[in-house]
């Protein structure tokens, strides 16, 4: 008995060692230092500011490739800072003077960056047809042909509700295009976190010799949504 | 000598047994001591907020969707916290709908009634309180949809919307409450979320005469002579076009003789000194008479005198693509009409009404 008793005591000590190791945490009235694994970082705030920072780590920041995204540093370890950034390169597209002898095209880009685990989607809808009072330019079906009154949109991204372009937005006859409608249609997406994901929106139109003269316009609304 | 050791030995043995029993007991319950007594909180998944506008300072609807791995009991709350930069002050219960796996919950401002959930917005925090015993509990792995704004039409009709922040940037919306799960998502507020597309269509009209000469040939008193040409008009004028003809004087010779204009009976009669023109635009009424064939198939041909005043011979009330009108000049003479070479110049004017 005397010989086995110490053995049991040792076993009990080992078994009751806590199963988790707590990282050093330090705080003050105005900050909590929440991460310290050979690097420094955390969420800090005061009356007039709040910030997160990270340092001492390797390749800090956000990185991505075609099918994955990574986050290195405090912000991504704790994943507190949800982010979705959406940029439209131009809020005005002028197709100029349309011709029955050709297809006219013009474009802008959209750019998305997000750490949303499920990526993002961008949609577009219109407030009505390209119009001048009661006169409208007819919607395109699958493309815009020279000499046919048609107007539509193509995207450089694939797998969207709006058709994918033919790598160019230069008034090719015909130019691939789908009708823009008052219902949301996707124009760009990604299934994972991504940074600086740029897509080109290509608008095309042509007319007939009898298309009513005037200045036509309409307003499109773009919406970006992240899946976190 | 009294031996005390047996007594002490007995006590030691009891102590040993007690220690051994304690060790065995502890070993037996050890696995249960290392089980956490608290339930691990899970992160909400597939969180989205689809807004109707992202532009700064404008109102927008929100459709917030998330999956709750643990579910929400009917005594728990779901809170959705908007950054202070959003203006949520106008939102009331009717402006909010809550759905569980696509089935709308009944809502009220609080849980005093029998509705599934109480909904209240205060201090930019939307609190959805599942009402105890009213059947609104949300099962684990359910998809919850919260509509805020005029898109909330299931339990009351939403008329108010949240106003976006006044500056652009990524904004974090937190989802929590007393429910076990929590999470957050981001929405991108922008200076402008719209693109204005414009294009110009110029007014156009073209008129093309198929020939600049019309040769009637050698006139005689036993026949009517003819010549013809076309005017081809294309225009996008919304109210169409009008084409007119006028001359620089009668059909005349260099000696001062002329061929009389048709004598007012709207035709050229064979064997009568008359000259005139007709048009094959039979739609509507023009000043120049409609043609009757432009061939020598009878003893007269419909014709109108050409004058120095413009007279309409073709028109349309809307845009046309290559509309062709044929003009027919006809003439006959008397046996006494002076010999000579007769000619005159006609001018055609086509006007669009845009």
XYZ file of C-alpha atoms in Angstrom, chain A residues 1-2 5 8-9 11-12 15-20 22 79-88 90-98 108 130 137 151 203 205 207-228, chain B residues 12 16-17 19-20 23-24 26-27 30 33-34 36 43-54 169-173 183-190 192-204 234-238 319-322 354:
122
model
C 0.000 0.000 0.000
C 2.751 2.455 0.879
C -0.114 5.369 -2.759
C -2.148 7.128 -7.261
C -1.400 10.629 -6.059
C -2.074 9.946 -11.375
C -4.627 12.241 -9.778
C -5.656 13.817 -14.482
C -6.807 17.073 -12.956
C -4.447 19.335 -14.863
C -6.757 21.776 -16.794
C -7.338 20.702 -20.375
C -6.943 24.125 -21.863
C -5.068 30.138 -21.543
C -12.585 37.198 -36.989
C -14.220 40.180 -35.315
C -14.020 42.560 -38.221
C -16.568 41.672 -40.869
C -15.869 43.504 -44.064
C -17.503 44.003 -47.431
C -16.198 46.676 -49.759
C -17.912 47.483 -53.056
C -16.697 49.971 -55.649
C -18.318 51.028 -58.935
C -18.240 55.009 -62.859
C -21.749 56.104 -62.028
C -22.450 57.344 -65.554
C -22.277 55.522 -68.873
C -22.956 57.444 -72.097
C -23.358 55.238 -75.147
C -23.233 58.355 -77.323
C -25.101 58.624 -80.616
C -26.546 55.308 -81.647
C -17.330 50.201 -66.418
C -33.697 52.895 -71.618
C -35.087 51.176 -76.776
C -30.081 47.306 -75.675
C -23.525 47.868 -72.201
C -27.152 49.128 -78.121
C -31.239 51.073 -83.447
C -33.263 50.934 -86.653
C -33.691 53.841 -89.089
C -37.116 54.449 -87.607
C -36.152 54.496 -83.898
C -37.580 57.670 -82.433
C -35.007 60.439 -81.960
C -34.162 61.787 -78.546
C -31.922 61.395 -75.504
C -32.570 58.110 -73.775
C -31.570 57.163 -70.247
C -32.349 54.976 -67.275
C -30.927 54.295 -63.821
C -29.445 51.018 -62.669
C -29.016 50.049 -59.018
C -26.181 47.711 -58.069
C -26.358 45.793 -54.755
C -23.514 43.784 -53.210
C -24.315 41.190 -50.547
C -21.846 39.116 -48.550
C -22.527 35.671 -47.108
C -20.846 35.636 -43.698
C -3.790 3.413 10.045
C -5.473 3.586 4.137
C -8.804 2.096 3.177
C -7.681 6.957 1.025
C -7.889 4.039 -1.368
C -8.930 7.436 -5.023
C -11.102 4.807 -6.641
C -12.335 10.003 -7.905
C -11.033 7.881 -10.744
C -13.058 11.741 -13.346
C -15.579 16.219 -13.974
C -13.922 17.089 -17.271
C -18.100 21.147 -19.552
C -21.721 30.919 -34.667
C -24.638 31.720 -36.903
C -23.935 30.617 -40.447
C -24.801 31.843 -43.934
C -25.556 35.326 -42.665
C -26.623 37.825 -45.323
C -28.244 41.239 -45.405
C -29.631 42.050 -48.830
C -30.449 45.719 -48.943
C -32.413 47.601 -51.570
C -30.056 50.602 -51.556
C -26.448 50.989 -50.457
C -17.634 52.288 -45.675
C -18.106 48.733 -44.515
C -20.601 48.569 -41.627
C -20.925 45.629 -39.237
C -24.328 44.424 -38.086
C -22.643 36.317 -35.353
C -22.146 39.401 -37.430
C -22.116 40.485 -41.043
C -21.106 43.537 -43.024
C -22.833 45.765 -45.547
C -21.056 48.182 -47.906
C -22.398 51.709 -47.758
C -21.332 53.735 -50.789
C -23.458 56.112 -55.004
C -24.846 52.677 -55.782
C -26.397 53.629 -59.109
C -25.263 53.951 -62.713
C -27.086 56.220 -65.160
C -26.901 54.903 -68.713
C -27.694 57.331 -71.530
C -27.744 57.301 -75.321
C -28.715 59.661 -78.131
C -30.721 58.936 -81.246
C -30.386 61.741 -83.803
C -33.355 62.821 -85.953
C -32.848 61.611 -89.523
C -36.607 57.191 -94.856
C -37.151 59.043 -91.614
C -37.511 58.531 -87.863
C -39.651 61.648 -87.584
C -42.287 60.710 -85.066
C -41.548 57.048 -89.226
C -40.917 55.207 -92.504
C -38.149 53.037 -93.836
C -37.621 53.335 -97.642
C -40.202 65.519 -85.574
